[in-house]
PDB file of C-alpha atoms in Angstrom:
ATOM      1  CA  LYS A   1     199.714  88.869  39.105  1.00 82.00           C
ATOM      2  CA  GLN A   2     199.180  92.410  37.975  1.00 88.00           C
ATOM      3  CA  GLU A   3     197.768  94.969  40.196  1.00 92.00           C
ATOM      4  CA  VAL A   4     196.591  98.444  39.350  1.00 95.00           C
ATOM      5  CA  THR A   5     196.127 101.187  41.931  1.00 96.00           C
ATOM      6  CA  GLN A   6     194.514 104.542  41.717  1.00 96.00           C
ATOM      7  CA  ILE A   7     194.421 107.005  44.503  1.00 93.00           C
ATOM      8  CA  PRO A   8     192.786 108.880  45.779  1.00 92.00           C
ATOM      9  CA  ALA A   9     189.400 107.161  45.021  1.00 93.00           C
ATOM     10  CA  ALA A  10     187.535 110.500  44.823  1.00 95.00           C
ATOM     11  CA  LEU A  11     188.574 114.026  43.906  1.00 95.00           C
ATOM     12  CA  SER A  12     186.595 117.082  43.922  1.00 96.00           C
ATOM     13  CA  VAL A  13     188.036 120.571  42.249  1.00 96.00           C
ATOM     14  CA  PRO A  14     186.674 123.764  41.335  1.00 96.00           C
ATOM     15  CA  GLU A  15     186.268 124.644  37.490  1.00 97.00           C
ATOM     16  CA  GLY A  16     189.013 125.742  35.731  1.00 97.00           C
ATOM     17  CA  GLU A  17     191.580 123.822  37.890  1.00 96.00           C
ATOM     18  CA  ASN A  18     194.610 122.064  36.074  1.00 97.00           C
ATOM     19  CA  LEU A  19     194.476 118.476  37.622  1.00 95.00           C
ATOM     20  CA  VAL A  20     196.504 115.239  37.475  1.00 96.00           C
ATOM     21  CA  LEU A  21     195.014 111.812  38.102  1.00 97.00           C
ATOM     22  CA  ASN A  22     197.615 109.098  39.152  1.00 97.00           C
ATOM     23  CA  CYS A  23     198.016 105.500  38.193  1.00 98.00           C
ATOM     24  CA  SER A  24     200.631 102.855  39.484  1.00 98.00           C
ATOM     25  CA  PHE A  25     200.888  99.217  38.319  1.00 97.00           C
ATOM     26  CA  THR A  26     203.107  96.326  39.899  1.00 96.00           C
ATOM     27  CA  ASP A  27     204.381  94.692  36.834  1.00 92.00           C
ATOM     28  CA  SER A  28     206.111  96.947  34.434  1.00 91.00           C
ATOM     29  CA  ALA A  29     206.026  94.280  31.595  1.00 89.00           C
ATOM     30  CA  ILE A  30     203.295  95.861  29.971  1.00 91.00           C
ATOM     31  CA  TYR A  31     201.999  96.153  26.315  1.00 89.00           C
ATOM     32  CA  ASN A  32     199.935  99.288  26.710  1.00 91.00           C
ATOM     33  CA  LEU A  33     197.922 101.599  29.207  1.00 94.00           C
ATOM     34  CA  GLN A  34     194.818 102.709  28.591  1.00 94.00           C
ATOM     35  CA  TRP A  35     192.710 105.277  30.365  1.00 96.00           C
ATOM     36  CA  PHE A  36     189.176 105.225  30.301  1.00 95.00           C
ATOM     37  CA  ARG A  37     186.287 107.599  31.411  1.00 96.00           C
ATOM     38  CA  GLN A  38     182.926 105.878  32.904  1.00 94.00           C
ATOM     39  CA  ASP A  39     179.771 108.128  33.337  1.00 92.00           C
ATOM     40  CA  PRO A  40     177.054 106.950  35.862  1.00 84.00           C
ATOM     41  CA  GLY A  41     174.909 104.234  34.288  1.00 78.00           C
ATOM     42  CA  LYS A  42     177.233 104.291  31.004  1.00 81.00           C
ATOM     43  CA  GLY A  43     179.790 101.997  29.888  1.00 84.00           C
ATOM     44  CA  LEU A  44     183.451 102.998  29.265  1.00 90.00           C
ATOM     45  CA  THR A  45     184.801 105.367  26.876  1.00 91.00           C
ATOM     46  CA  SER A  46     188.247 104.804  25.731  1.00 91.00           C
ATOM     47  CA  LEU A  47     190.215 108.392  26.180  1.00 95.00           C
ATOM     48  CA  LEU A  48     193.869 107.579  25.300  1.00 94.00           C
ATOM     49  CA  LEU A  49     195.902 104.515  24.765  1.00 92.00           C
ATOM     50  CA  ILE A  50     199.750 104.342  25.295  1.00 93.00           C
ATOM     51  CA  GLN A  51     201.789 101.709  23.742  1.00 90.00           C
ATOM     52  CA  SER A  52     204.583 100.548  25.781  1.00 90.00           C
ATOM     53  CA  SER A  53     207.100 102.034  23.730  1.00 91.00           C
ATOM     54  CA  GLN A  54     205.575 105.625  23.988  1.00 93.00           C
ATOM     55  CA  ARG A  55     205.768 107.992  26.969  1.00 94.00           C
ATOM     56  CA  GLU A  56     202.774 110.150  26.277  1.00 95.00           C
ATOM     57  CA  GLN A  57     199.727 110.568  24.478  1.00 95.00           C
ATOM     58  CA  THR A  58     197.554 113.604  23.835  1.00 96.00           C
ATOM     59  CA  SER A  59     193.911 114.319  23.103  1.00 95.00           C
ATOM     60  CA  GLY A  60     192.533 117.983  23.335  1.00 96.00           C
ATOM     61  CA  ARG A  61     192.719 118.876  27.068  1.00 97.00           C
ATOM     62  CA  LEU A  62     194.050 115.513  28.049  1.00 97.00           C
ATOM     63  CA  ASN A  63     197.301 114.218  28.330  1.00 97.00           C
ATOM     64  CA  ALA A  64     198.526 110.851  29.499  1.00 97.00           C
ATOM     65  CA  SER A  65     202.146 109.913  30.254  1.00 97.00           C
ATOM     66  CA  LEU A  66     203.595 106.718  31.020  1.00 97.00           C
ATOM     67  CA  ASP A  67     206.579 105.795  33.091  1.00 96.00           C
ATOM     68  CA  LYS A  68     206.933 102.221  32.589  1.00 93.00           C
ATOM     69  CA  SER A  69     210.190 101.226  34.343  1.00 92.00           C
ATOM     70  CA  SER A  70     208.585 102.930  37.573  1.00 95.00           C
ATOM     71  CA  GLY A  71     205.182 101.595  36.882  1.00 96.00           C
ATOM     72  CA  ARG A  72     203.238 104.869  36.914  1.00 97.00           C
ATOM     73  CA  SER A  73     201.023 106.847  34.609  1.00 98.00           C
ATOM     74  CA  THR A  74     199.291 110.152  34.829  1.00 97.00           C
ATOM     75  CA  LEU A  75     196.335 111.677  33.260  1.00 97.00           C
ATOM     76  CA  TYR A  76     196.615 115.316  33.035  1.00 97.00           C
ATOM     77  CA  ILE A  77     193.230 117.369  32.521  1.00 97.00           C
ATOM     78  CA  ALA A  78     193.722 121.090  31.723  1.00 97.00           C
ATOM     79  CA  ALA A  79     191.338 123.749  32.468  1.00 97.00           C
ATOM     80  CA  SER A  80     188.830 121.421  34.042  1.00 97.00           C
ATOM     81  CA  GLN A  81     185.034 121.648  33.363  1.00 97.00           C
ATOM     82  CA  PRO A  82     181.804 120.287  35.017  1.00 97.00           C
ATOM     83  CA  GLY A  83     181.417 118.127  32.026  1.00 96.00           C
ATOM     84  CA  ASP A  84     184.614 116.333  33.096  1.00 97.00           C
ATOM     85  CA  SER A  85     183.010 114.943  36.201  1.00 97.00           C
ATOM     86  CA  ALA A  86     183.042 111.109  35.815  1.00 97.00           C
ATOM     87  CA  THR A  87     185.099 108.237  36.858  1.00 95.00           C
ATOM     88  CA  TYR A  88     188.262 107.845  35.433  1.00 97.00           C
ATOM     89  CA  LEU A  89     189.632 104.113  34.962  1.00 96.00           C
ATOM     90  CA  CYS A  90     193.326 103.152  34.253  1.00 96.00           C
ATOM     91  CA  ALA A  91     194.014  99.931  32.734  1.00 94.00           C
ATOM     92  CA  VAL A  92     197.018  98.044  31.725  1.00 93.00           C
ATOM     93  CA  ARG A  93     197.561  94.993  29.420  1.00 89.00           C
ATOM     94  CA  GLY A  94     200.523  92.557  29.765  1.00 83.00           C
ATOM     95  CA  TYR A  95     202.021  89.956  27.047  1.00 77.00           C
ATOM     96  CA  THR A  96     200.879  86.739  28.219  1.00 68.00           C
ATOM     97  CA  GLY A  97     198.505  84.563  30.320  1.00 63.00           C
ATOM     98  CA  ALA A  98     196.200  86.215  32.799  1.00 58.00           C
ATOM     99  CA  ASN A  99     197.992  89.560  32.261  1.00 57.00           C
ATOM    100  CA  SER A 100     197.307  89.603  28.614  1.00 70.00           C
ATOM    101  CA  LYS A 101     193.974  90.645  29.661  1.00 80.00           C
ATOM    102  CA  LEU A 102     193.147  94.153  30.784  1.00 87.00           C
ATOM    103  CA  THR A 103     193.690  94.618  34.262  1.00 90.00           C
ATOM    104  CA  PHE A 104     191.642  97.853  35.674  1.00 93.00           C
ATOM    105  CA  GLY A 105     192.352 100.232  38.653  1.00 95.00           C
ATOM    106  CA  LYS A 106     189.017 100.892  40.996  1.00 94.00           C
ATOM    107  CA  GLY A 107     189.010 104.286  39.196  1.00 94.00           C
ATOM    108  CA  ILE A 108     188.808 107.794  40.516  1.00 96.00           C
ATOM    109  CA  THR A 109     185.714 109.667  40.755  1.00 95.00           C
ATOM    110  CA  LEU A 110     186.228 113.224  39.629  1.00 97.00           C
ATOM    111  CA  SER A 111     183.920 116.109  40.590  1.00 97.00           C
ATOM    112  CA  VAL A 112     184.471 119.574  39.058  1.00 97.00           C
ATOM    113  CA  ARG A 113     182.430 122.125  40.839  1.00 96.00           C
ATOM    114  CA  PRO A 114     181.041 124.990  38.745  1.00 94.00           C
TER     115      PRO A 114
ATOM    116  CA  GLY B   1     175.539  98.961  14.622  1.00 51.00           C
ATOM    117  CA  ALA B   2     176.302 102.180  16.008  1.00 77.00           C
ATOM    118  CA  GLY B   3     177.782 100.713  19.458  1.00 91.00           C
ATOM    119  CA  VAL B   4     177.957  97.611  21.530  1.00 94.00           C
ATOM    120  CA  SER B   5     174.345  97.123  23.356  1.00 95.00           C
ATOM    121  CA  GLN B   6     173.538  95.167  26.309  1.00 96.00           C
ATOM    122  CA  SER B   7     170.005  93.879  27.525  1.00 96.00           C
ATOM    123  CA  PRO B   8     168.353  94.151  29.956  1.00 96.00           C
ATOM    124  CA  SER B   9     169.955  97.333  31.251  1.00 95.00           C
ATOM    125  CA  ASN B  10     168.717  96.386  34.781  1.00 96.00           C
ATOM    126  CA  LYS B  11     167.900  92.943  36.179  1.00 97.00           C
ATOM    127  CA  VAL B  12     166.335  92.219  39.493  1.00 97.00           C
ATOM    128  CA  THR B  13     166.142  88.505  40.395  1.00 97.00           C
ATOM    129  CA  GLU B  14     165.748  86.241  43.367  1.00 97.00           C
ATOM    130  CA  LYS B  15     168.618  84.430  45.070  1.00 97.00           C
ATOM    131  CA  GLY B  16     168.547  80.864  43.217  1.00 97.00           C
ATOM    132  CA  LYS B  17     167.218  81.793  39.943  1.00 97.00           C
ATOM    133  CA  ASP B  18     168.999  81.838  36.452  1.00 98.00           C
ATOM    134  CA  VAL B  19     169.424  84.858  34.464  1.00 98.00           C
ATOM    135  CA  GLU B  20     170.741  85.519  31.004  1.00 98.00           C
ATOM    136  CA  LEU B  21     172.628  88.722  29.812  1.00 98.00           C
ATOM    137  CA  ARG B  22     173.012  89.603  26.263  1.00 97.00           C
ATOM    138  CA  CYS B  23     175.565  91.519  24.136  1.00 97.00           C
ATOM    139  CA  ASP B  24     175.265  92.789  20.822  1.00 96.00           C
ATOM    140  CA  PRO B  25     178.863  93.758  19.801  1.00 95.00           C
ATOM    141  CA  ILE B  26     179.761  96.186  16.943  1.00 94.00           C
ATOM    142  CA  SER B  27     179.080  94.770  13.549  1.00 92.00           C
ATOM    143  CA  GLY B  28     182.029  93.262  12.147  1.00 89.00           C
ATOM    144  CA  HIS B  29     183.758  92.940  15.398  1.00 91.00           C
ATOM    145  CA  THR B  30     185.343  89.465  15.989  1.00 89.00           C
ATOM    146  CA  ALA B  31     186.515  89.664  19.523  1.00 90.00           C
ATOM    147  CA  LEU B  32     184.057  90.096  22.329  1.00 92.00           C
ATOM    148  CA  TYR B  33     184.965  90.323  26.164  1.00 93.00           C
ATOM    149  CA  TRP B  34     182.789  90.313  29.414  1.00 95.00           C
ATOM    150  CA  TYR B  35     183.522  91.932  32.534  1.00 95.00           C
ATOM    151  CA  ARG B  36     182.210  92.536  35.765  1.00 96.00           C
ATOM    152  CA  GLN B  37     182.053  95.535  37.928  1.00 93.00           C
ATOM    153  CA  SER B  38     181.094  95.071  41.581  1.00 91.00           C
ATOM    154  CA  LEU B  39     180.527  98.075  43.921  1.00 83.00           C
ATOM    155  CA  GLY B  40     183.880  99.246  45.170  1.00 75.00           C
ATOM    156  CA  GLN B  41     185.777  97.016  42.976  1.00 79.00           C
ATOM    157  CA  GLY B  42     187.844  97.396  39.637  1.00 79.00           C
ATOM    158  CA  LEU B  43     186.663  95.688  36.488  1.00 89.00           C
ATOM    159  CA  GLU B  44     187.129  92.068  36.495  1.00 91.00           C
ATOM    160  CA  PHE B  45     187.603  90.076  33.177  1.00 91.00           C
ATOM    161  CA  LEU B  46     185.525  87.090  32.927  1.00 94.00           C
ATOM    162  CA  ILE B  47     185.574  85.550  29.466  1.00 93.00           C
ATOM    163  CA  TYR B  48     187.017  86.326  25.834  1.00 90.00           C
ATOM    164  CA  PHE B  49     185.819  85.087  22.434  1.00 90.00           C
ATOM    165  CA  GLN B  50     187.812  85.694  19.433  1.00 87.00           C
ATOM    166  CA  GLY B  51     186.542  84.409  16.058  1.00 84.00           C
ATOM    167  CA  ASN B  52     185.701  80.837  15.809  1.00 83.00           C
ATOM    168  CA  SER B  53     188.609  79.884  18.598  1.00 85.00           C
ATOM    169  CA  ALA B  54     187.654  78.267  21.921  1.00 86.00           C
ATOM    170  CA  PRO B  55     187.131  80.901  24.335  1.00 88.00           C
ATOM    171  CA  ASP B  56     189.249  82.045  27.123  1.00 88.00           C
ATOM    172  CA  LYS B  57     187.075  81.313  30.063  1.00 90.00           C
ATOM    173  CA  SER B  58     190.035  81.959  32.871  1.00 87.00           C
ATOM    174  CA  GLY B  59     188.230  84.780  34.258  1.00 90.00           C
ATOM    175  CA  LEU B  60     184.927  83.090  35.204  1.00 94.00           C
ATOM    176  CA  PRO B  61     184.574  83.021  39.108  1.00 93.00           C
ATOM    177  CA  SER B  62     182.904  79.691  39.523  1.00 94.00           C
ATOM    178  CA  ASP B  63     180.997  76.960  37.399  1.00 95.00           C
ATOM    179  CA  ARG B  64     177.523  78.721  37.634  1.00 97.00           C
ATOM    180  CA  PHE B  65     178.860  81.299  35.140  1.00 97.00           C
ATOM    181  CA  SER B  66     179.028  80.444  31.582  1.00 96.00           C
ATOM    182  CA  ALA B  67     178.774  82.241  28.139  1.00 96.00           C
ATOM    183  CA  GLU B  68     178.272  81.448  24.517  1.00 94.00           C
ATOM    184  CA  ARG B  69     178.576  83.362  21.148  1.00 94.00           C
ATOM    185  CA  THR B  70     176.287  82.230  18.550  1.00 84.00           C
ATOM    186  CA  GLY B  71     177.208  82.863  14.827  1.00 81.00           C
ATOM    187  CA  GLY B  72     180.332  84.959  15.808  1.00 77.00           C
ATOM    188  CA  SER B  73     178.148  87.958  16.916  1.00 90.00           C
ATOM    189  CA  VAL B  74     175.530  88.121  19.853  1.00 95.00           C
ATOM    190  CA  SER B  75     176.621  86.702  23.222  1.00 97.00           C
ATOM    191  CA  THR B  76     174.940  85.607  26.126  1.00 97.00           C
ATOM    192  CA  LEU B  77     176.303  85.300  29.586  1.00 98.00           C
ATOM    193  CA  THR B  78     174.412  82.946  31.882  1.00 98.00           C
ATOM    194  CA  ILE B  79     174.486  82.745  35.674  1.00 98.00           C
ATOM    195  CA  GLN B  80     172.811  79.838  37.381  1.00 98.00           C
ATOM    196  CA  ARG B  81     171.574  79.611  40.711  1.00 97.00           C
ATOM    197  CA  THR B  82     172.447  83.265  41.595  1.00 97.00           C
ATOM    198  CA  GLN B  83     173.891  84.582  44.642  1.00 97.00           C
ATOM    199  CA  GLN B  84     173.765  87.862  46.423  1.00 96.00           C
ATOM    200  CA  GLU B  85     177.286  88.541  45.555  1.00 94.00           C
ATOM    201  CA  ASP B  86     176.685  87.963  41.851  1.00 96.00           C
ATOM    202  CA  SER B  87     174.914  91.730  42.265  1.00 96.00           C
ATOM    203  CA  ALA B  88     177.193  93.963  39.935  1.00 96.00           C
ATOM    204  CA  VAL B  89     177.215  95.562  36.574  1.00 95.00           C
ATOM    205  CA  TYR B  90     178.245  93.303  33.760  1.00 97.00           C
ATOM    206  CA  LEU B  91     180.025  95.088  31.071  1.00 95.00           C
ATOM    207  CA  CYS B  92     180.463  93.525  27.410  1.00 95.00           C
ATOM    208  CA  ALA B  93     183.178  94.857  25.023  1.00 93.00           C
ATOM    209  CA  SER B  94     184.117  94.129  21.510  1.00 92.00           C
ATOM    210  CA  SER B  95     187.100  94.788  19.245  1.00 89.00           C
ATOM    211  CA  ARG B  96     187.957  94.192  15.515  1.00 86.00           C
ATOM    212  CA  GLY B  97     189.945  91.344  16.447  1.00 78.00           C
ATOM    213  CA  LEU B  98     192.701  92.186  13.845  1.00 72.00           C
ATOM    214  CA  ALA B  99     195.355  93.598  15.698  1.00 64.00           C
ATOM    215  CA  GLY B 100     195.515  91.557  18.954  1.00 62.00           C
ATOM    216  CA  LEU B 101     196.867  93.507  21.899  1.00 59.00           C
ATOM    217  CA  GLN B 102     196.876  96.591  20.288  1.00 65.00           C
ATOM    218  CA  GLU B 103     193.295  97.193  19.882  1.00 77.00           C
ATOM    219  CA  THR B 104     191.039  99.433  21.747  1.00 81.00           C
ATOM    220  CA  GLN B 105     187.767  97.738  23.127  1.00 86.00           C
ATOM    221  CA  TYR B 106     184.348  99.382  22.913  1.00 90.00           C
ATOM    222  CA  PHE B 107     182.282  99.051  25.875  1.00 91.00           C
ATOM    223  CA  GLY B 108     178.718  98.668  26.146  1.00 93.00           C
ATOM    224  CA  PRO B 109     176.488 100.369  28.804  1.00 92.00           C
ATOM    225  CA  GLY B 110     176.258  97.290  30.961  1.00 94.00           C
ATOM    226  CA  THR B 111     173.746  95.211  32.649  1.00 96.00           C
ATOM    227  CA  ARG B 112     173.095  96.260  36.338  1.00 95.00           C
ATOM    228  CA  LEU B 113     171.964  92.714  38.222  1.00 97.00           C
ATOM    229  CA  LEU B 114     170.694  92.935  41.519  1.00 97.00           C
ATOM    230  CA  VAL B 115     169.962  89.528  43.382  1.00 97.00           C
ATOM    231  CA  LEU B 116     167.682  89.699  46.380  1.00 96.00           C
TER     232      LEU B 116
END
C-alpha cells in the first residue's frame, strides 16, 4: 500500500525566503503526483500536477520536481510572501487497485512572517 | 456551476444520530469523489462515482457509511449511527471523467462534522 510522508509538519519562515517542501512516497510505480494548497476552512486547490514521465512543472513562483525512482518530490517556493501561508499537500496516484486513488500526505503547514 | 459546492458547511450532531452531507459537482463533471480529513491525518479516500458505472466503495470505513449519486450529478454521503470518531472534514471533488488517471480533481470547501 502506498504511503506518502511530508516532513516537517509545520514550517515558519520570514517573508522573502526561498523554501523547499519535501514529499516522499513508498511505491515508485506512480502515474502522477500532485501538489495542493489548502487554506483554513477551505477546500483544496491544485497547484501543480507532474506526470510520471515528467521531472518538473513550473507555475509562477512555484516549481515542483519529481524523482520517481527515489520516491521523492519537492515543491520550491521562490520569494515567499505572507499570502503563501497555507497547508501544502502532496498526493500520488498509482495505476491499479487502491493505489489508483489519490494517496495524500498529511501536509505541511507553512507560515510566512511579514 | 463555478465550482464544487457542499452543504452544510458545518454540522454538529449527537452520537447515534444519522447525518446527510451533500455535494454539488461542477456542471458536466462525470467523476465524483468523497474524502475524509481527520484531525492530524491525511485525506482518506472514501468512494468514487464515474458516470453510470457502479461506484468504487473500497474506501468506506464501515457499513454505517453509504453514498449515492442521483441523476449523475448531486451526491449525498450518509453516515448512520454516528460515532465520535466520525468527526472530520468531509471533502467532495469532481473531475471531467474523460481522461482517467490524468485528470485534476476540483475540491469543494468541505463539511465539518462534529459528533458530540
